PDB file of C-alpha atoms in Angstrom:
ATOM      1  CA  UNK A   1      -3.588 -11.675  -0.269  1.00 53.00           C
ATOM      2  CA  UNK A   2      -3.689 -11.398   3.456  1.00 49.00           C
ATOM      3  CA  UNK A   3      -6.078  -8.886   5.771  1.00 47.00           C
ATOM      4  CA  UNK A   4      -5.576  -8.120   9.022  1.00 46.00           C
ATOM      5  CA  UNK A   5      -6.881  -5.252  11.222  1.00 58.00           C
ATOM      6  CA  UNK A   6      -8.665  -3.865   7.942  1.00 76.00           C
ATOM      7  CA  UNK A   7      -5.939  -3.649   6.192  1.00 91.00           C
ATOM      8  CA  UNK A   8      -4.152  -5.244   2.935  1.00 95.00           C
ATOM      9  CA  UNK A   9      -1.139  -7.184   2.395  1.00 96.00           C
ATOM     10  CA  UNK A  10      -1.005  -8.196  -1.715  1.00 96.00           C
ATOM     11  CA  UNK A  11       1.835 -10.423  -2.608  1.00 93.00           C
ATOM     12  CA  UNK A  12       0.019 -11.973  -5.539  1.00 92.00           C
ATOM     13  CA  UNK A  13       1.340 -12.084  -9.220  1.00 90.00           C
ATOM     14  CA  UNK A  14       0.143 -14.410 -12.149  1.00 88.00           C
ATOM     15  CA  UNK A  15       3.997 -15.778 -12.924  1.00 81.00           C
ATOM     16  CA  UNK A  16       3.164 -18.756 -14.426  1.00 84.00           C
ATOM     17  CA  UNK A  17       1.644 -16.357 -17.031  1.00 84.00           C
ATOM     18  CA  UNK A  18       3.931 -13.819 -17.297  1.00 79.00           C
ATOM     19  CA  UNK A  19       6.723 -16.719 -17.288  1.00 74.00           C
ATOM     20  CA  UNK A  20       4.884 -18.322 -19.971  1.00 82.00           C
ATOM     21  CA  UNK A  21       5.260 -14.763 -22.435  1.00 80.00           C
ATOM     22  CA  UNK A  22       1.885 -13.565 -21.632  1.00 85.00           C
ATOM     23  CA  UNK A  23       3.178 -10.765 -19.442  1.00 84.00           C
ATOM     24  CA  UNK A  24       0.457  -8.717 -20.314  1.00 87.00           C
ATOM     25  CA  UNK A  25      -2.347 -10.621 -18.803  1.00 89.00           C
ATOM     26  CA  UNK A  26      -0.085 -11.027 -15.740  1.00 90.00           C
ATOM     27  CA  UNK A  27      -0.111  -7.307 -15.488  1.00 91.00           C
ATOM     28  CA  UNK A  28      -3.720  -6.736 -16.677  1.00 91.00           C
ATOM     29  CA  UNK A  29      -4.885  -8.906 -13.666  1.00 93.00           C
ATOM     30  CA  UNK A  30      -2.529  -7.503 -10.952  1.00 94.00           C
ATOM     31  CA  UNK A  31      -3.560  -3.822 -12.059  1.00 93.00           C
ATOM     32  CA  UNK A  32      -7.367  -5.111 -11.878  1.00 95.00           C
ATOM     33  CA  UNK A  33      -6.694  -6.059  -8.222  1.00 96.00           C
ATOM     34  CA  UNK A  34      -4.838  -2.951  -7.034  1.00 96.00           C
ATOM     35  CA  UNK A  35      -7.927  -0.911  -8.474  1.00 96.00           C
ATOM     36  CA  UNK A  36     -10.207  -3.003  -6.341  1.00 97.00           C
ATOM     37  CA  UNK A  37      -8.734  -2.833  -3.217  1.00 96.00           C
ATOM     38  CA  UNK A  38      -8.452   0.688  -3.667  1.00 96.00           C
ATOM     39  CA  UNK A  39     -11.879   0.828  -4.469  1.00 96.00           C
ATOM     40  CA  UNK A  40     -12.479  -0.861  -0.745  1.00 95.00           C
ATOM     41  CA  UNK A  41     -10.214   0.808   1.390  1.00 96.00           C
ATOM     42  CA  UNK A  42     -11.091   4.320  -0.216  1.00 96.00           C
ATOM     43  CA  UNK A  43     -11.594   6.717   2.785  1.00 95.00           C
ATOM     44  CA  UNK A  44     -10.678   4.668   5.526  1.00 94.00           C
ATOM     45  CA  UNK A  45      -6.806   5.545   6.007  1.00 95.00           C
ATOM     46  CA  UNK A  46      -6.364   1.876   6.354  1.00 96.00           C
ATOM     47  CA  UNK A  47      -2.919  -0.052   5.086  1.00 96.00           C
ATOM     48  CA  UNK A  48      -2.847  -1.538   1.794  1.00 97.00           C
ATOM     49  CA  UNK A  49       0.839  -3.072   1.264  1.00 97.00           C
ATOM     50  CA  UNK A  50       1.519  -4.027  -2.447  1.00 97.00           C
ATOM     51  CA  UNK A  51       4.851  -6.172  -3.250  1.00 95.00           C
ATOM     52  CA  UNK A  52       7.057  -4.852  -6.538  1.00 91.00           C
ATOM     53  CA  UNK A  53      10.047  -6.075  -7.141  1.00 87.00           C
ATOM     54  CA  UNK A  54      13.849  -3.887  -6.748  1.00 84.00           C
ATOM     55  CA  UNK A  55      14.710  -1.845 -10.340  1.00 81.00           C
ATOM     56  CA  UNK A  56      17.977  -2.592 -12.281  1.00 72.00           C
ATOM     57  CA  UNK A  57      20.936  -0.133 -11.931  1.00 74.00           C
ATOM     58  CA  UNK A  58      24.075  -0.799 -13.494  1.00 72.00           C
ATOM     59  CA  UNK A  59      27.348   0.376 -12.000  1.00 72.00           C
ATOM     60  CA  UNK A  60      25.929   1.825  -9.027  1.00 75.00           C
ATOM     61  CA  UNK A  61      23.935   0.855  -5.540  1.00 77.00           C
ATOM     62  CA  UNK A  62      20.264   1.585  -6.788  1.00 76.00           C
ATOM     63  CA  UNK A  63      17.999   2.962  -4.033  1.00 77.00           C
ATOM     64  CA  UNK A  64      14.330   3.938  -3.641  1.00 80.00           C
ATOM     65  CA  UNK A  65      15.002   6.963  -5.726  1.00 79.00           C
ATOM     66  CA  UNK A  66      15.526   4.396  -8.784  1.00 80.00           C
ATOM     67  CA  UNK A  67      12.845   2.770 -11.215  1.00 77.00           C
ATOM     68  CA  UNK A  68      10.129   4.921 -11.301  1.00 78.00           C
ATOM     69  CA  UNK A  69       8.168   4.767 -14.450  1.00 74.00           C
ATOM     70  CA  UNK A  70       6.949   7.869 -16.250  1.00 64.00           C
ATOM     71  CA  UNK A  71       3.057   8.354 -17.419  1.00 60.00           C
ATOM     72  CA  UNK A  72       3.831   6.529 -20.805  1.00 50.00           C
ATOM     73  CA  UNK A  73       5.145   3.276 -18.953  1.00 54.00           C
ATOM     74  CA  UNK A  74       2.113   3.343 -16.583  1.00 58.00           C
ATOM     75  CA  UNK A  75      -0.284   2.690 -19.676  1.00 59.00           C
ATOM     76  CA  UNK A  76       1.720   0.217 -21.822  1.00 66.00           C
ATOM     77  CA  UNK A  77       1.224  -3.520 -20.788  1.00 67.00           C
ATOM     78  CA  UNK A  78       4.319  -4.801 -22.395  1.00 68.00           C
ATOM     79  CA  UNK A  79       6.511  -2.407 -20.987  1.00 66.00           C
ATOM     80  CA  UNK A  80       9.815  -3.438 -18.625  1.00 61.00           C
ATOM     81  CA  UNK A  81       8.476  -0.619 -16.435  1.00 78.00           C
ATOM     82  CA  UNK A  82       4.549  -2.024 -16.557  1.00 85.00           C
ATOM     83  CA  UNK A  83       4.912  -3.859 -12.679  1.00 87.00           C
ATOM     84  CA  UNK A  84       7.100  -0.606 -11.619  1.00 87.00           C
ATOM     85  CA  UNK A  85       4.014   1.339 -12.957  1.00 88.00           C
ATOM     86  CA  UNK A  86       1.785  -0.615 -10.907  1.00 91.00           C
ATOM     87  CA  UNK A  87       3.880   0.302  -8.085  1.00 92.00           C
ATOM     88  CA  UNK A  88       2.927   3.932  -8.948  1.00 91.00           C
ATOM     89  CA  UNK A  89      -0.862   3.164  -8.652  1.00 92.00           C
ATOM     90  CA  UNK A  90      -0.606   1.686  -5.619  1.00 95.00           C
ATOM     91  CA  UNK A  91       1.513   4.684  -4.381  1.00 95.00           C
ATOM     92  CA  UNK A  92      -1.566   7.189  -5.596  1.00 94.00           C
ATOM     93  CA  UNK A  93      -4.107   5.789  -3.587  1.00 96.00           C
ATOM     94  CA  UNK A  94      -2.854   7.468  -0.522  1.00 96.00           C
ATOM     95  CA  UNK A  95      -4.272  10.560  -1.970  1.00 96.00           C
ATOM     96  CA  UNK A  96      -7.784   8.720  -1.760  1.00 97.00           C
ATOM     97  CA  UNK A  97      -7.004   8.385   2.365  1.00 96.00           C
ATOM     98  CA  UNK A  98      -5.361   4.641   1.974  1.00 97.00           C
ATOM     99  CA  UNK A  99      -1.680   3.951   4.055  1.00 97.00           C
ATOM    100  CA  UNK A 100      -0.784   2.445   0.498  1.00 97.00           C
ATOM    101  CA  UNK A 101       2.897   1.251   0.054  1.00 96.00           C
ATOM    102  CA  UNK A 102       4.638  -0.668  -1.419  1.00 95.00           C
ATOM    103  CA  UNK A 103       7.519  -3.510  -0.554  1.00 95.00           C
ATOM    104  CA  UNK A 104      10.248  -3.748  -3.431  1.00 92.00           C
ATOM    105  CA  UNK A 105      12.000  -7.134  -2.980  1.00 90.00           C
ATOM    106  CA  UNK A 106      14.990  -8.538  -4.779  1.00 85.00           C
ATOM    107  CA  UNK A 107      14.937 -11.476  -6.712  1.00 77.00           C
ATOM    108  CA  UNK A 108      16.698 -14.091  -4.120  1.00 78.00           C
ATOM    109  CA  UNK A 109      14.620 -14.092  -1.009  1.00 83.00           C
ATOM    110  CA  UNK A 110      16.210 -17.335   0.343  1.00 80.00           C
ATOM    111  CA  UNK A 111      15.038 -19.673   2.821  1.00 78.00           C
ATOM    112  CA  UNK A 112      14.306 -23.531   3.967  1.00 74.00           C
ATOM    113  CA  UNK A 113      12.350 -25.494   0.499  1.00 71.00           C
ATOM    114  CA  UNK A 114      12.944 -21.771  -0.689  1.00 69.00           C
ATOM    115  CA  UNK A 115      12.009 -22.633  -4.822  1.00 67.00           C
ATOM    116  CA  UNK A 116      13.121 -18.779  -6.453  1.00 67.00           C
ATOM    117  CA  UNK A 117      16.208 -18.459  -8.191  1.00 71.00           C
ATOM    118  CA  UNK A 118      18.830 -19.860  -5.982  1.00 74.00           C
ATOM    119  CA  UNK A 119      17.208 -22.993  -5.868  1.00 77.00           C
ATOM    120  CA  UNK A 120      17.557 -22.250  -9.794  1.00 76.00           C
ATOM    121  CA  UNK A 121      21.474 -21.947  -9.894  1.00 77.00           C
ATOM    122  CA  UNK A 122      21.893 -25.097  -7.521  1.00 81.00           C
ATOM    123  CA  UNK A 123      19.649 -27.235 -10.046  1.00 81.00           C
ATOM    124  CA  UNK A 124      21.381 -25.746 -13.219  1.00 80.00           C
ATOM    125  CA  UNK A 125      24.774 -26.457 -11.871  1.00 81.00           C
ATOM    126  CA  UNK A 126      23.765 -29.917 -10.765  1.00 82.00           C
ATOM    127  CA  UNK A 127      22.541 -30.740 -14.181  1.00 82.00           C
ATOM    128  CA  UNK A 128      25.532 -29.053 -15.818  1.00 79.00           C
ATOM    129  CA  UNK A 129      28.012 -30.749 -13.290  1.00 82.00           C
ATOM    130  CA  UNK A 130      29.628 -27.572 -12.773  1.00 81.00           C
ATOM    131  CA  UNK A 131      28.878 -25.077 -10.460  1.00 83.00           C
ATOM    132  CA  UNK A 132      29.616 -21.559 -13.280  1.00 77.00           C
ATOM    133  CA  UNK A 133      30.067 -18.288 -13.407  1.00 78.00           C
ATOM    134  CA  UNK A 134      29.720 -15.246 -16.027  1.00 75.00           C
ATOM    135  CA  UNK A 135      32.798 -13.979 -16.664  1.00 75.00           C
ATOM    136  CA  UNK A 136      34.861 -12.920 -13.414  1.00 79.00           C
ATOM    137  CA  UNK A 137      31.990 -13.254 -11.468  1.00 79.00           C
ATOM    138  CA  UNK A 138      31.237  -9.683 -10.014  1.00 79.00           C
ATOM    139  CA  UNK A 139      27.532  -9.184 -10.976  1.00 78.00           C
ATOM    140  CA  UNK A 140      25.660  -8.844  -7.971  1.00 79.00           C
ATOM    141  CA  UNK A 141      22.475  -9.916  -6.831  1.00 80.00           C
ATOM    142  CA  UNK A 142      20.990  -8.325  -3.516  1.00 82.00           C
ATOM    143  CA  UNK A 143      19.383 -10.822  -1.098  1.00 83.00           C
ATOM    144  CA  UNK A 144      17.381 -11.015   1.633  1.00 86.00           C
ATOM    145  CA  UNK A 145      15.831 -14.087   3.869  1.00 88.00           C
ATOM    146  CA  UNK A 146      12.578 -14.659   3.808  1.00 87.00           C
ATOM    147  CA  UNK A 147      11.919 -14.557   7.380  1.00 91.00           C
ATOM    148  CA  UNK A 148      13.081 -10.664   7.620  1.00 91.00           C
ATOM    149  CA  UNK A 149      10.844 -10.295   4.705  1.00 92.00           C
ATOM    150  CA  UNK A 150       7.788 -11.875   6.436  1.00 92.00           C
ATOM    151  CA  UNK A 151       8.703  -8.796   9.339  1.00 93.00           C
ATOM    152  CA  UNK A 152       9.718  -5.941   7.129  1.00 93.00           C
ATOM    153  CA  UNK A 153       5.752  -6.693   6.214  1.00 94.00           C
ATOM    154  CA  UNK A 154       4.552  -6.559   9.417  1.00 93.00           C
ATOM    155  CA  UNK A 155       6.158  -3.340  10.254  1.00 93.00           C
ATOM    156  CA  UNK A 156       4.762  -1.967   6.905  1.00 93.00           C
ATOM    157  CA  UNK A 157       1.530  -2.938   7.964  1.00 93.00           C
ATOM    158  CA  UNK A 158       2.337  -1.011  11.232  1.00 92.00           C
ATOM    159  CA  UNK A 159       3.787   1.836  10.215  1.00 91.00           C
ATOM    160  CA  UNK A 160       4.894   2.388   7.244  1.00 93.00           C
ATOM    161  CA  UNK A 161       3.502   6.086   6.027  1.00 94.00           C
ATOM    162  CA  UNK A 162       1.151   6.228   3.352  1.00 95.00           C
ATOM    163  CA  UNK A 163       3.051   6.526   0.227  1.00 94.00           C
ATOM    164  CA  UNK A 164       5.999   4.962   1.276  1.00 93.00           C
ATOM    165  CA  UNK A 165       8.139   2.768  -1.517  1.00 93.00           C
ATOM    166  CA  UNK A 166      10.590   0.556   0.316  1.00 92.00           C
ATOM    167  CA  UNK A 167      13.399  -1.848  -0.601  1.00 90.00           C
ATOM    168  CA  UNK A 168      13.689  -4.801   1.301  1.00 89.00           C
ATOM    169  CA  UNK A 169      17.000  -6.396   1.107  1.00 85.00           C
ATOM    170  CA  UNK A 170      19.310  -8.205   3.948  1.00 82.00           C
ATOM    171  CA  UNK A 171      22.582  -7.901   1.521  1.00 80.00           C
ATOM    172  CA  UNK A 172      22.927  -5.214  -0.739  1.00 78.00           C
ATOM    173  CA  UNK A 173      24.766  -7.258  -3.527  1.00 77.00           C
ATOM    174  CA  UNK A 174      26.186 -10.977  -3.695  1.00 82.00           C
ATOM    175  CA  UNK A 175      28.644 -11.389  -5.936  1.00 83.00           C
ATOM    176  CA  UNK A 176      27.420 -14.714  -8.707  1.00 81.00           C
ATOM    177  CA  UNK A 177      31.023 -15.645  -7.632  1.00 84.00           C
ATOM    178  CA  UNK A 178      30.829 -16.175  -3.995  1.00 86.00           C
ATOM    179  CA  UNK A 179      27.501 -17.831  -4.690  1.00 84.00           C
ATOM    180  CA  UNK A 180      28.817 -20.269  -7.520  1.00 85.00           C
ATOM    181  CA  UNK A 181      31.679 -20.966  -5.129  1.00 88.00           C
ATOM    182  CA  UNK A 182      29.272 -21.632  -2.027  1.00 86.00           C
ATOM    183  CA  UNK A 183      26.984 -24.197  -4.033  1.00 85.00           C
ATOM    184  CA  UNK A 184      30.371 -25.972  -5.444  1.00 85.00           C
ATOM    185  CA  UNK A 185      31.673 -26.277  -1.973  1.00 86.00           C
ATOM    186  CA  UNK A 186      28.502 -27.332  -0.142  1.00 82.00           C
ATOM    187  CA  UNK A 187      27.755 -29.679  -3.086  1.00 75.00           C
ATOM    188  CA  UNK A 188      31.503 -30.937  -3.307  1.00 73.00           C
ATOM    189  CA  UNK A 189      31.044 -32.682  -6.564  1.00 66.00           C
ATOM    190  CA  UNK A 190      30.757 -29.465  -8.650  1.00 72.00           C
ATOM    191  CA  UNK A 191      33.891 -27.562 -10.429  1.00 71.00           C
ATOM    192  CA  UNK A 192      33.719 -24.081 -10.027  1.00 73.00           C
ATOM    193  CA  UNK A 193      34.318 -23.076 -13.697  1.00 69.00           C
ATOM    194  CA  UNK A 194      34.172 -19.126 -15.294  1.00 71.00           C
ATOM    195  CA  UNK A 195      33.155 -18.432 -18.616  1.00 64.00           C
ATOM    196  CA  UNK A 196      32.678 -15.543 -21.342  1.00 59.00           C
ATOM    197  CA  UNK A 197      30.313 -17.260 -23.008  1.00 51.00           C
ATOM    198  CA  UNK A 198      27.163 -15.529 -23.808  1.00 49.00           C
ATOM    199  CA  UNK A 199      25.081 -18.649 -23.088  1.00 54.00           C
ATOM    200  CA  UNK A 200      25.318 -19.128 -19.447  1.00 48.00           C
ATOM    201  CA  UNK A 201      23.051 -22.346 -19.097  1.00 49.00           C
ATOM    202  CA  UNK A 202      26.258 -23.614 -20.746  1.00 49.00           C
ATOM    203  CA  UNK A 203      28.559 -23.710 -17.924  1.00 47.00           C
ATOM    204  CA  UNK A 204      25.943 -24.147 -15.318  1.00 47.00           C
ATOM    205  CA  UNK A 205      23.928 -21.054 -14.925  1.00 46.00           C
ATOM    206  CA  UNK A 206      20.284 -19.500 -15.322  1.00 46.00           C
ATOM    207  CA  UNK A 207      19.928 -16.722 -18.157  1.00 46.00           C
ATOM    208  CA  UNK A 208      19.023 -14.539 -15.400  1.00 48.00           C
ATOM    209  CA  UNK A 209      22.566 -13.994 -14.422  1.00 47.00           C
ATOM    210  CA  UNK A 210      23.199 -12.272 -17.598  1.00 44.00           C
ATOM    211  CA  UNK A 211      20.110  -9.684 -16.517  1.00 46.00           C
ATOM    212  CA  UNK A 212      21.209  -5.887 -15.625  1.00 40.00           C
ATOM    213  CA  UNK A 213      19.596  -6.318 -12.433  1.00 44.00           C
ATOM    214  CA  UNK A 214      22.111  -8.759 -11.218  1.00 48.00           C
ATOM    215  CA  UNK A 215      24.763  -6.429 -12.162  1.00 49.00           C
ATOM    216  CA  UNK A 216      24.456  -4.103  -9.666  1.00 53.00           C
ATOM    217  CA  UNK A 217      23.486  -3.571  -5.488  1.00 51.00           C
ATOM    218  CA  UNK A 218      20.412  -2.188  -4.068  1.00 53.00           C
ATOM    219  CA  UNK A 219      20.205  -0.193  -0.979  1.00 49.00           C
ATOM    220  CA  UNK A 220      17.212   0.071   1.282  1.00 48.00           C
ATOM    221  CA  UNK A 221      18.189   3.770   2.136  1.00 47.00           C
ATOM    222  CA  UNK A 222      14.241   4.662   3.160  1.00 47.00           C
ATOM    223  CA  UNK A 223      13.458   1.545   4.951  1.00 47.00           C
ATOM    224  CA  UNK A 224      15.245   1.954   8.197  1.00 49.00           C
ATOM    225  CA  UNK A 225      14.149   5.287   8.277  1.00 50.00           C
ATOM    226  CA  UNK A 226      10.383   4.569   7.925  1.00 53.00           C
ATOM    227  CA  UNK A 227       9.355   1.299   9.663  1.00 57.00           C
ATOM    228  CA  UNK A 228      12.957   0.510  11.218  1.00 56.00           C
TER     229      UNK A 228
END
C-alpha cells in the first residue's frame, strides 16, 4: 500500500493464500482493507486506487464494460467473481466523497527479474525441454510492462474520476504462439512443439494457458479517455 498527497494506492493481495486453495481468506482480508480505507478517506474526496485484475471474455476483445459481478457474487467468498466484487466496493465509495478507482491489470505485466507468469512459461519449458503450445496456439494473453503500469498509477492518482474502472494493458492480446516461439528462439535449445493435449505442463506449459482468460484480448477502451 502506498500514500501520497492523502491519497491511496492498494496493490496488496494475500496470493500465497489464495494460491495455496484458501481463496477465501485471501478475499476476506483484501475486502477487510478496502472497508478500512474507506472508512479513512470518507469525506475527504481524496484518491483511493485499488488494483483488480482484467475479466475473461471468450471470442471477443473484453473491455471495461465486461466482468462486473452482480449483488449475489459480491457476498459469496468462493465465487470466480469474489475479487471482481471487491472491485465493486471499491467503486461505491465514491458515493461516500472518495476519488475511488480501480486499475484492472492483465496477468503478464512483464519486466527486468519480472517473477509472474512469463517467467512461469520460460521455467516450464526449460524443465520440459520444449518450449509448447496448446493446440494452434491462438489463445491470447494481453500484456503490459510494468513500467507503463507504475505510470498508468500515477495518472490514476492524478486524475482519474471517482468511480472510474480502468484496464491497463500495453498489448491487447499475445498470441501463446508468438510467445512459445520467442522463448524457443531466445533460449535456442528449446523445440517449439504444439499439442492437443489437455495437460499442458506436458509439452512445456503452465495450466494457466488452458484458462478462458487467455483465450481472448482486452481493450482499455476507458483508459485513454480518462487519465490519458
Amino acid at each position: 500500500m502506498t500514500t501520497t498527497k492523502g491519497g491511496v494506492i492498494h496493490l496488496a493481495f494475500k496470493h500465497d493464500a489464495a494460491f495455496s486453495g484458501d481463496f477465501k481468506s485471501a478475499i476476506t482480508a483484501d475486502r477487510a482493507v478496502v472497508t478500512a480505507i474507506g472508512a479513512a478517506l470518507a469525506g475527504t474526496d481524496r484518491p483511493f486506487i485499488a488494483t483488480g485484475g482484467t475479466p475473461a471474455v471468450p471470442d471477443r476483445i473484453a473491455t471495461e464494460h465486461d466482468g462486473r459481478p452482480t449483488t449475489t457474487d459480491a457476498i459469496d467468498a468462493n465465487s470466480p467473481a469474489a475479487c471482481a466484487a471487491t472491485d465493486e466496493m471499491v467503486l461505491a465509495l465514491s458515493a461516500r466523497r472518495i476519488r475511488s478507482a480501480v486499475l484492472r491489470l492483465p496477468r503478464a505485466v512483464y519486466g527486468e527479474n519480472d517473477p509472474g507468469f512469463t517467467t512461469s512459461l520460460i521455467a516450464t519449458a526449460r524443465d520440459k525441454g520444449v518450449s509448447g503450445y496448446i493446440g494452434d496456439g491462438s489463445q491470447r494473453w494481453p500484456v503490459t510492462h510494468r513500467l507503463d503500469t507504475a505510470r498508468a498509477y500515477r495518472l490514476a492518482l492524478e486524475k482519474a474520476p471517482a468511480g472510474s474502472l480502468l484496464n491497463i494493458v500495453g498489448q491487447e492480446g499475445v498470441t501463446i504462439r508468438s510467445i512459445a516461439e520467442t522463448i524457443a528462439r531466445v533460449r535456442q535449445t528449446l523445440a517449439l512443439q504444439p499439442t492437443p493435449a489437455p495437460d499442458p505442463a506436458a509439452q512445456g506449459q503452465p495450466p494457466a494457458v488452458l484458462s478462458p482468460m487467455t483465450w481472448s484480448g482486452i481493450g482499455a477502451v476507458a483508459c485513454g479517455d480518462q487519465i490519458g
